[in-house]
C-alpha positions as semicolon CSV with decimal commas, in nm:
position;residue;x (nm);y (nm);z (nm)
1;M;0,764;-0,932;-0,629
2;K;0,745;-1,214;-0,379
3;S;0,814;-1,266;-0,013
4;T;0,899;-1,550;0,221
5;V;0,858;-1,611;0,592
6;I;1,095;-1,879;0,712
7;R;0,980;-2,005;1,050
8;L;1,291;-2,063;1,254
9;R;1,158;-2,167;1,595
10;D;0,822;-2,266;1,742
11;D;0,842;-2,329;2,117
12;G;0,468;-2,377;2,173
13;I;0,433;-2,018;2,296
14;E;0,543;-1,828;1,986
15;S;0,687;-1,878;1,641
16;L;0,988;-1,672;1,536
17;G;1,090;-1,623;1,177
18;A;1,280;-1,435;0,911
19;F;1,079;-1,231;0,659
20;F;1,232;-1,151;0,319
21;I;1,108;-0,968;0,007
22;Y;1,259;-1,043;-0,332
23;D;1,244;-0,860;-0,664
24;E;1,332;-1,130;-0,917
25;L;1,632;-1,297;-0,750
26;D;1,753;-1,000;-0,545
27;K;1,659;-0,958;-0,180
28;V;1,527;-0,605;-0,131
29;F;1,412;-0,624;0,232
30;G;1,457;-0,840;0,537
31;C;1,326;-0,833;0,892
32;K;1,214;-1,057;1,179
33;S;0,866;-1,205;1,219
34;L;0,664;-1,302;1,525
35;E;0,358;-1,528;1,522
36;L;0,156;-1,749;1,749
37;P;0,272;-2,113;1,763
38;W;0,127;-2,381;1,538
39;K;-0,192;-2,519;1,697
40;G;-0,369;-2,678;1,403
41;N;-0,479;-2,350;1,240
42;K;-0,725;-2,281;1,525
43;R;-0,862;-1,928;1,519
44;N;-0,703;-1,677;1,757
45;V;-0,448;-1,924;1,903
46;S;-0,252;-2,055;1,602
47;C;-0,032;-1,924;1,326
48;I;-0,157;-1,995;0,974
49;P;-0,058;-2,303;0,771
50;R;0,251;-2,314;0,557
51;G;0,169;-2,229;0,199
52;I;0,158;-1,959;-0,065
53;Y;-0,077;-1,663;-0,023
54;H;-0,148;-1,327;-0,181
55;V;-0,078;-1,018;0,028
56;A;-0,268;-0,693;-0,034
57;H;-0,255;-0,344;0,112
58;R;-0,523;-0,265;0,369
59;N;-0,619;0,015;0,604
60;S;-0,839;0,003;0,913
61;E;-0,914;0,229;1,205
62;K;-0,755;-0,017;1,448
63;Y;-0,426;-0,084;1,262
64;G;-0,393;0,204;1,015
65;D;-0,196;0,100;0,706
66;H;-0,105;-0,267;0,712
67;L;-0,109;-0,577;0,490
68;H;-0,377;-0,846;0,451
69;I;-0,288;-1,211;0,385
70;E;-0,574;-1,330;0,167
71;D;-0,746;-1,668;0,123
72;V;-0,609;-1,841;0,433
73;P;-0,807;-2,168;0,466
74;G;-1,056;-2,149;0,752
75;R;-0,942;-1,802;0,861
76;D;-1,040;-1,440;0,801
77;Y;-0,848;-1,114;0,826
78;I;-0,501;-1,251;0,883
79;L;-0,288;-0,938;0,882
80;I;0,071;-0,827;0,888
81;H;0,059;-0,545;1,141
82;A;0,264;-0,368;1,405
83;A;0,300;-0,557;1,733
84;N;0,593;-0,620;1,962
85;F;0,458;-0,904;2,178
86;V;0,300;-1,240;2,097
87;T;0,015;-1,145;2,335
88;Q;-0,086;-0,878;2,080
89;L;-0,150;-1,140;1,811
90;E;-0,458;-1,346;1,725
91;G;-0,319;-1,533;1,424
92;C;-0,154;-1,241;1,243
93;I;0,212;-1,177;1,172
94;A;0,409;-0,902;1,345
95;V;0,729;-0,773;1,189
96;G;1,025;-0,608;1,359
97;A;1,388;-0,511;1,322
98;T;1,540;-0,753;1,578
99;F;1,450;-1,008;1,841
100;A;1,470;-0,909;2,209
101;D;1,287;-0,976;2,535
102;I;1,157;-0,619;2,557
103;N;0,929;-0,665;2,858
104;R;1,148;-0,927;3,033
105;D;0,875;-1,191;3,050
106;G;1,099;-1,468;2,912
107;N;0,943;-1,458;2,564
108;T;1,114;-1,322;2,255
109;D;0,960;-1,004;2,114
110;V;1,028;-0,800;1,800
111;T;1,165;-0,446;1,816
112;S;1,077;-0,137;1,610
113;S;0,761;-0,295;1,476
114;R;0,591;0,024;1,355
115;N;0,899;0,144;1,167
116;T;0,961;-0,201;1,019
117;L;0,600;-0,229;0,904
118;K;0,617;0,115;0,739
119;K;0,930;0,012;0,545
120;L;0,757;-0,311;0,440
121;I;0,440;-0,133;0,325
122;D;0,646;0,115;0,122
123;I;0,814;-0,172;-0,066
124;V;0,506;-0,383;-0,141
125;P;0,361;-0,292;-0,484
126;I;0,009;-0,149;-0,495
127;E;-0,110;-0,471;-0,665
128;G;0,033;-0,674;-0,374
129;M;0,271;-0,968;-0,377
130;S;0,291;-1,338;-0,307
131;L;0,396;-1,469;0,033
132;E;0,532;-1,817;0,090
133;I;0,541;-1,940;0,448
134;I;0,786;-2,226;0,505
């Protein structure tokens, strides 16, 4: 199983994308993604570099069940977790059902993040999967 995040727009405030999971050649899941903008891979202010990573299941007190993007150069604990707003991110990826300006601050947010993350976690095999960010 493999997955892809296609970054669609980076406006310097946030990066919006499409997240897909494939089993062989068939798409089995799709949702929206929200990240920080590209700022040279700087901790806490930048999305991670394009590339191919391994994603594993993880659980923590803060985020509950979520996914961990492993071996990101120069970064630790880059997660895929529930979040609706870019202000809730420090380099991680949030997933959601749709894009909307939920809090009317002029930035695009993702909706139904907790439910979307649960669906994603249920699909990802226990051994994890690859993630390509393009």
